[in-house]
GROMACS .gro file of C-alpha atoms in nm:
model
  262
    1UNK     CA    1   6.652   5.892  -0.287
    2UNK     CA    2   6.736   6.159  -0.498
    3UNK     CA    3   7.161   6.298  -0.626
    4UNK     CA    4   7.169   6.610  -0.425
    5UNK     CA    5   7.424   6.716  -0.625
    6UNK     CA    6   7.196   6.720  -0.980
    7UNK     CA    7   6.869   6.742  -0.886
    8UNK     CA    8   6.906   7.043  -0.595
    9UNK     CA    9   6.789   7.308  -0.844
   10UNK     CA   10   6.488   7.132  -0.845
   11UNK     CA   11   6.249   6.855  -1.072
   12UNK     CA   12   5.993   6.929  -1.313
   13UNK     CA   13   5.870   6.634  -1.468
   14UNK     CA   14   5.928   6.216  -1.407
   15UNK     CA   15   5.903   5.976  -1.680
   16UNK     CA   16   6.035   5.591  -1.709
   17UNK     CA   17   6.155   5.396  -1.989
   18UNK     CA   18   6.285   5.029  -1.999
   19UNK     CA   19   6.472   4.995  -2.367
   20UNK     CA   20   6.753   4.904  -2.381
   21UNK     CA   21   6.860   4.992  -2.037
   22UNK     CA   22   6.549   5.092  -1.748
   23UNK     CA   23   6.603   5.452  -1.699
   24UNK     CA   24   6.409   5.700  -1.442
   25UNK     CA   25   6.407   6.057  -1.616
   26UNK     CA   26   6.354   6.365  -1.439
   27UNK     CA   27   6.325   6.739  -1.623
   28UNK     CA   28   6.498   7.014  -1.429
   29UNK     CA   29   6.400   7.292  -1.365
   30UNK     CA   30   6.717   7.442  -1.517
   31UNK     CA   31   6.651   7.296  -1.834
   32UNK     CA   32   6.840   7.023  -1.815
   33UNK     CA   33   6.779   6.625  -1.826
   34UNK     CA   34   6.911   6.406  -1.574
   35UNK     CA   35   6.843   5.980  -1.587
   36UNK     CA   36   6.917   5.732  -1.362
   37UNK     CA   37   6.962   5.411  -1.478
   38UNK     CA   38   6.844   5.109  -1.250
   39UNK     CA   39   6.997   4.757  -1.215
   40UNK     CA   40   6.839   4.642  -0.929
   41UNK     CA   41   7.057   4.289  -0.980
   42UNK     CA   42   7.355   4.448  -0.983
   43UNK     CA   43   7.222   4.712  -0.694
   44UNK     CA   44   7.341   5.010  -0.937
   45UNK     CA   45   7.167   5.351  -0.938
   46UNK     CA   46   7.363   5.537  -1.167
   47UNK     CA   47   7.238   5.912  -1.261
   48UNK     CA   48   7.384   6.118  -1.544
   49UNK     CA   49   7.293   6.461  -1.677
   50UNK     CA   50   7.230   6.599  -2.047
   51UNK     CA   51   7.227   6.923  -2.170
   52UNK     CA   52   7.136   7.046  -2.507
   53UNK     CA   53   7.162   7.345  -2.701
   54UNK     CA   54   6.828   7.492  -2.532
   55UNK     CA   55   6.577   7.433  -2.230
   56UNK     CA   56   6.380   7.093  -2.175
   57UNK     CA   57   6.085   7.230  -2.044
   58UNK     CA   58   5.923   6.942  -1.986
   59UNK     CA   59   5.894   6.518  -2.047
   60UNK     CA   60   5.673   6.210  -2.112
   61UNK     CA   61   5.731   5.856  -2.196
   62UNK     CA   62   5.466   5.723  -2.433
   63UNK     CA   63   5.434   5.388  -2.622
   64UNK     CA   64   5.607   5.302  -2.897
   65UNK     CA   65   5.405   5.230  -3.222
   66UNK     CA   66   5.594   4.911  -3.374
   67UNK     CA   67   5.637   4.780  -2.972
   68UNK     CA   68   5.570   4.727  -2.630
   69UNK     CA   69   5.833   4.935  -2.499
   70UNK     CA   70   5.799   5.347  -2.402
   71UNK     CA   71   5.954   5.599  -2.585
   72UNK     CA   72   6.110   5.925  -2.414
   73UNK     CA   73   5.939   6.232  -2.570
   74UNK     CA   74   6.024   6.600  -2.479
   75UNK     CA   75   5.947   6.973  -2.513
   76UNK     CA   76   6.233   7.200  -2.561
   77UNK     CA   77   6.292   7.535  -2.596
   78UNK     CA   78   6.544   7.631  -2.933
   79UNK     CA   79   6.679   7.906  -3.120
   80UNK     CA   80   6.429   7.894  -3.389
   81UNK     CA   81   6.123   7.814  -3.097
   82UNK     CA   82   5.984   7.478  -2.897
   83UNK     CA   83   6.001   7.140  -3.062
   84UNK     CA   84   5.844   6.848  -2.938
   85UNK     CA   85   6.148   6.551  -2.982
   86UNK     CA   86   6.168   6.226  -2.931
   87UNK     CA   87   6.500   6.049  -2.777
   88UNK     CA   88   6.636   5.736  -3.001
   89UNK     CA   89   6.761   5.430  -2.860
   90UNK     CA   90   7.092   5.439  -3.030
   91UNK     CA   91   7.222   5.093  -3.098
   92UNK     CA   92   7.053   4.795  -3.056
   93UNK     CA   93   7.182   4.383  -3.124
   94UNK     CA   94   6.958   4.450  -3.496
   95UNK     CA   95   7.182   4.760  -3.535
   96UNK     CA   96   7.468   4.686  -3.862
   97UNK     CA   97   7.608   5.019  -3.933
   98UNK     CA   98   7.579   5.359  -3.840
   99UNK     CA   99   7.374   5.483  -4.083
  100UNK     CA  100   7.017   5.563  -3.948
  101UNK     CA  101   7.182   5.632  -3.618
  102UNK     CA  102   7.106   5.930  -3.364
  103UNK     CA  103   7.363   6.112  -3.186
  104UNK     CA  104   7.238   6.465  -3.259
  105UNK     CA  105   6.999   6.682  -3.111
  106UNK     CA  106   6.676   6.842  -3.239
  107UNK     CA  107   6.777   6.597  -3.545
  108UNK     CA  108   6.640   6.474  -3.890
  109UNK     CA  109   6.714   6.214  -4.163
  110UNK     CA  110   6.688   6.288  -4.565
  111UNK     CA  111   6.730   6.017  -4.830
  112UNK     CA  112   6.782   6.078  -5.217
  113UNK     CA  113   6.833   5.819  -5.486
  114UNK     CA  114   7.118   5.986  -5.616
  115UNK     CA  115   7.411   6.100  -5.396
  116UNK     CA  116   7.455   6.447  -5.339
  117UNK     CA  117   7.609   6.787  -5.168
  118UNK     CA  118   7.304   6.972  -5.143
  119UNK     CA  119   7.037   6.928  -4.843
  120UNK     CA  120   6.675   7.120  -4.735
  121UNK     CA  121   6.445   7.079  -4.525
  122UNK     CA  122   6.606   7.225  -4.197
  123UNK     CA  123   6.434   7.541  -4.161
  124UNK     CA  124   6.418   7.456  -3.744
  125UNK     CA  125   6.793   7.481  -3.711
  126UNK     CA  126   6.855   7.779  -3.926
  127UNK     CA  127   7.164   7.974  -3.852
  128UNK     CA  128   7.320   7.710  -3.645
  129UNK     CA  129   7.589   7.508  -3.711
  130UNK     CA  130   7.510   7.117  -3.704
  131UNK     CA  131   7.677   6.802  -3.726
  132UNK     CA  132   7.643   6.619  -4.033
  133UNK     CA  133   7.627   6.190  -4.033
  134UNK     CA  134   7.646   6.124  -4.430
  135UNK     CA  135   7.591   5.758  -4.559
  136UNK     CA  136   7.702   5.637  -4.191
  137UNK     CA  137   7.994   5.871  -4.187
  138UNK     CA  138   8.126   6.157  -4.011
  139UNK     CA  139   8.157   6.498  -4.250
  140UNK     CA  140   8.260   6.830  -4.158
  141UNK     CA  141   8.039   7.091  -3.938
  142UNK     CA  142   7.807   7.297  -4.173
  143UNK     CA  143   7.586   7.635  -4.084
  144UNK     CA  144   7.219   7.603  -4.175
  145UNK     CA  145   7.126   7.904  -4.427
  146UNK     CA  146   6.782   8.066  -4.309
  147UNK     CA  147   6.612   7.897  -4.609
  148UNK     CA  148   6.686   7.595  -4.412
  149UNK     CA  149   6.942   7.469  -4.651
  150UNK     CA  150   7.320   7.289  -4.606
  151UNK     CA  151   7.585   7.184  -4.845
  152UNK     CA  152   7.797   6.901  -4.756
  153UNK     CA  153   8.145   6.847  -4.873
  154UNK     CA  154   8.099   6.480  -5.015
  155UNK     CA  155   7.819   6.383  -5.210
  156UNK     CA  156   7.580   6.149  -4.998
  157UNK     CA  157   7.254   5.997  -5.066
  158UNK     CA  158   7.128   5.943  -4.700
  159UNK     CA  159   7.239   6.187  -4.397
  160UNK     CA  160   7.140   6.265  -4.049
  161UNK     CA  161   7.174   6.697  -3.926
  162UNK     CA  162   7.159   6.810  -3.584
  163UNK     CA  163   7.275   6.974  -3.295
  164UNK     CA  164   7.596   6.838  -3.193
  165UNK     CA  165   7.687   6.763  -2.791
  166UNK     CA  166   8.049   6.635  -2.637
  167UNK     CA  167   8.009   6.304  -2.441
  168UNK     CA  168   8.197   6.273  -2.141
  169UNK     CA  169   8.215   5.983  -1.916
  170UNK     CA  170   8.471   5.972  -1.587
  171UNK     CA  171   8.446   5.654  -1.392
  172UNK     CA  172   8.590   5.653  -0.997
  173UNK     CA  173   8.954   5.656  -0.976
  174UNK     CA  174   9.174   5.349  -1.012
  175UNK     CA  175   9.158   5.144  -0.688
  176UNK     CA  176   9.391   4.799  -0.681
  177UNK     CA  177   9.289   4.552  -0.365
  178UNK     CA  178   9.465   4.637  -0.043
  179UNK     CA  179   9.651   4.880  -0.178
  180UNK     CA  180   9.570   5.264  -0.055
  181UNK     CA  181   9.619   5.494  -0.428
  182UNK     CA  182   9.474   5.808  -0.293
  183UNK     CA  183   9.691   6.066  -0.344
  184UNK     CA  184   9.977   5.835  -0.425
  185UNK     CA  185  10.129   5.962  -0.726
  186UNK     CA  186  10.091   5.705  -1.002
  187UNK     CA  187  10.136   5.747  -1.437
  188UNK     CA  188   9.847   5.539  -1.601
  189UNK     CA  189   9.986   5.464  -1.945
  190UNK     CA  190   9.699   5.255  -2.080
  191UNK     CA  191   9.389   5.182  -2.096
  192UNK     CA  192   9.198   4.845  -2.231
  193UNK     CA  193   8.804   4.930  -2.276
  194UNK     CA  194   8.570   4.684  -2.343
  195UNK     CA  195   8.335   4.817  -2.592
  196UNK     CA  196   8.015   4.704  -2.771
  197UNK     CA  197   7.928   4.869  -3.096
  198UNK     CA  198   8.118   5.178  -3.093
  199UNK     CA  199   8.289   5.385  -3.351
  200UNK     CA  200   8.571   5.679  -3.243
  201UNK     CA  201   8.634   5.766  -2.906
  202UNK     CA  202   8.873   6.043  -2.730
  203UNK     CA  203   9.048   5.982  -2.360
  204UNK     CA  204   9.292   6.166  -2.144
  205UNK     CA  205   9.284   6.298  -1.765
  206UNK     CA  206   9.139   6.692  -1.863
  207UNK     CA  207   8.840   6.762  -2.071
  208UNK     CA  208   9.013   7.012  -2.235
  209UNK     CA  209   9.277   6.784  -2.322
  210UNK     CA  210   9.160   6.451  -2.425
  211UNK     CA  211   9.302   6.297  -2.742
  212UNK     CA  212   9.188   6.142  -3.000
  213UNK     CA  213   9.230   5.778  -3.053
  214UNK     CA  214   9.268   5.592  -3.414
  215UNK     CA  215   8.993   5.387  -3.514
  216UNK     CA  216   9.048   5.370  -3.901
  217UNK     CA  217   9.338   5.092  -4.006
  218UNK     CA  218   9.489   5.042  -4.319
  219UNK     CA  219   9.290   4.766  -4.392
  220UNK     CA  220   8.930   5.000  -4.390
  221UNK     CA  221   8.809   5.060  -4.698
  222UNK     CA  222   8.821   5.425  -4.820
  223UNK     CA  223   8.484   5.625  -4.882
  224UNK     CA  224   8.320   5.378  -4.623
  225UNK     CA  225   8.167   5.429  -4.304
  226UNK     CA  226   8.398   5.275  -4.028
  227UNK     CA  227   8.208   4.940  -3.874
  228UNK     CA  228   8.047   4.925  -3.536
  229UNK     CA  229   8.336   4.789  -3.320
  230UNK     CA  230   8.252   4.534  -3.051
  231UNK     CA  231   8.569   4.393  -2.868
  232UNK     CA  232   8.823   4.507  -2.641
  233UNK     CA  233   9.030   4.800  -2.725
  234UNK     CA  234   9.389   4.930  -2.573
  235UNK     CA  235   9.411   5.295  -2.557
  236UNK     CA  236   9.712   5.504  -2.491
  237UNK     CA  237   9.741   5.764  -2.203
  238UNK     CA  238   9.979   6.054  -2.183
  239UNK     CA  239   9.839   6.197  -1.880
  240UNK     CA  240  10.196   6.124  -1.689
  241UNK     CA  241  10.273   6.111  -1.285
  242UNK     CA  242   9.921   6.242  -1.142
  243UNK     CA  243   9.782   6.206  -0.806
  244UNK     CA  244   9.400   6.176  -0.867
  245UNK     CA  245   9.430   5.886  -1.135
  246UNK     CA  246   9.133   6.017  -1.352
  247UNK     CA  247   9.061   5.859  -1.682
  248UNK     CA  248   8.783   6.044  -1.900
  249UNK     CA  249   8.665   5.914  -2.174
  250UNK     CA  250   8.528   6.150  -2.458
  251UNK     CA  251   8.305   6.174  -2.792
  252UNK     CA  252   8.267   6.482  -3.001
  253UNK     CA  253   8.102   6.289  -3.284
  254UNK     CA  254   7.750   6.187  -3.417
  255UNK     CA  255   7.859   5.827  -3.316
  256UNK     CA  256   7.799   5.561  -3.087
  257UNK     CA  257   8.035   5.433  -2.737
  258UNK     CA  258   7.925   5.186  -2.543
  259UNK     CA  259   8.161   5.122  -2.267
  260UNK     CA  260   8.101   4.789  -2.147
  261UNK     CA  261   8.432   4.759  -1.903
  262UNK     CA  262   8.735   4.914  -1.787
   0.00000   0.00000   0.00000
């Protein structure tokens, strides 16, 4: 059974992978990436669809050197021509900060044993603009020059550069037992989100108008990358009296969010 609703344009290419979560992929034909994830315990077959700065034109999953598990490979169609990639797992229970993480596209990692502001070695994403993950931290947007070179505003000796994609996630609208809340008017005011290993998040009831919510307190050290945050989290909502309830949940960072619970 098949989500008429993403896969109608059509389905190039069918690959499976089981870490950390078992996920059937499928390749569009529009380019896009769509996964459902199974949990066939829970009776869950939940599909959602990624797009990227260019065309997937087609996917594999292949075995992982260092394990048992499969990887997710693909062949995409850039700007600067076709890549063949390879989809991280993201966090993982051995995962301590976010330093070697991946949550960038078409991206690459550089390491130096001094810190610095100047980076090369990008030559595939020249003229774009990228997101830049320095020493586990978030630094400002930066335009590849066609040598394939960036400078960064803080001096770092490990980064991650690539493509940069907004994250949205909108669960089903707030339901209460034997109460009826369709089109009811109703104000949510907040949120609690349980979260595993997560840094930065953004919510609201509009893409266009989420908003962002704190993560750094005063007791974070400065010129540190925030920790991985694992616990539950209360979020603020000034969405005020709506009738469809919707909460969306948002990232615009090269960082993890793991929503666990609602």
């Amino acid at each position: 059974l098949y989500n008429e609703d993403i896969t109608t344009v059509g389905i190039n290419d069918v690959a499976y992978t089981s870490d950390p979560t078992p996920v059937l992929w499928l390749s569009l034909v529009d380019g896009t990436l769509c996964g459902a994830t199974l949990s066939i315990s829970d009776d869950v077959i939940a599909f959602h669809k990624h797009t990227t700065q260019g065309k997937i034109l087609s996917i594999t999953a292949l075995p992982n050197s260092t394990n048992n598990d499969m990887d997710l490979y693909a062949i995409v169609r850039r700007q600067n021509g076709i890549f063949l990639e390879v989809m991280s797992n993201g966090v993982n229970v051995e995962t301590k900060s976010t330093e070697d993480l991946f949550y960038s596209d078409s991206s690459l990692s550089f390491s130096s044993d001094v810190a610095k502001t100047h980076w090369s070695g990008l030559t595939h994403l020249k003229g774009q603009t990228v997101k830049v993950l320095a020493d586990g931290a978030v630094q400002p947007e930066v335009v590849v020059s066609e040598t394939g070179e960036i400078d960064i505003q803080y001096p770092a000796k490990k980064i991650v550069v690539g493509l940069g994609y907004d994250m949205y996630i909108q669960p089903t609208e707030i339901s209460v037992q034997e109460i009826v809340l369709e089109n009811k008017t109703k104000n949510i005011s907040s949120v609690s989100a349980r979260l595993y290993k997560s840094v930065g998040c953004w919510i609201g009831s509009e893409n266009d108008k989420l908003m962002e919510i704190p993560w750094r307190n005063t007791n974070d050290r400065m010129n540190v990358a925030l920790p991985l945050y694992t616990d539950l989290k209360k979020m603020l909502l000034t969405g005020g009296w709506r009738t469809d309830g919707a909460i969306i949940f948002g990232h615009k960072d090269p960082l993890p969010f793991w929503l666990l619970a609602i």
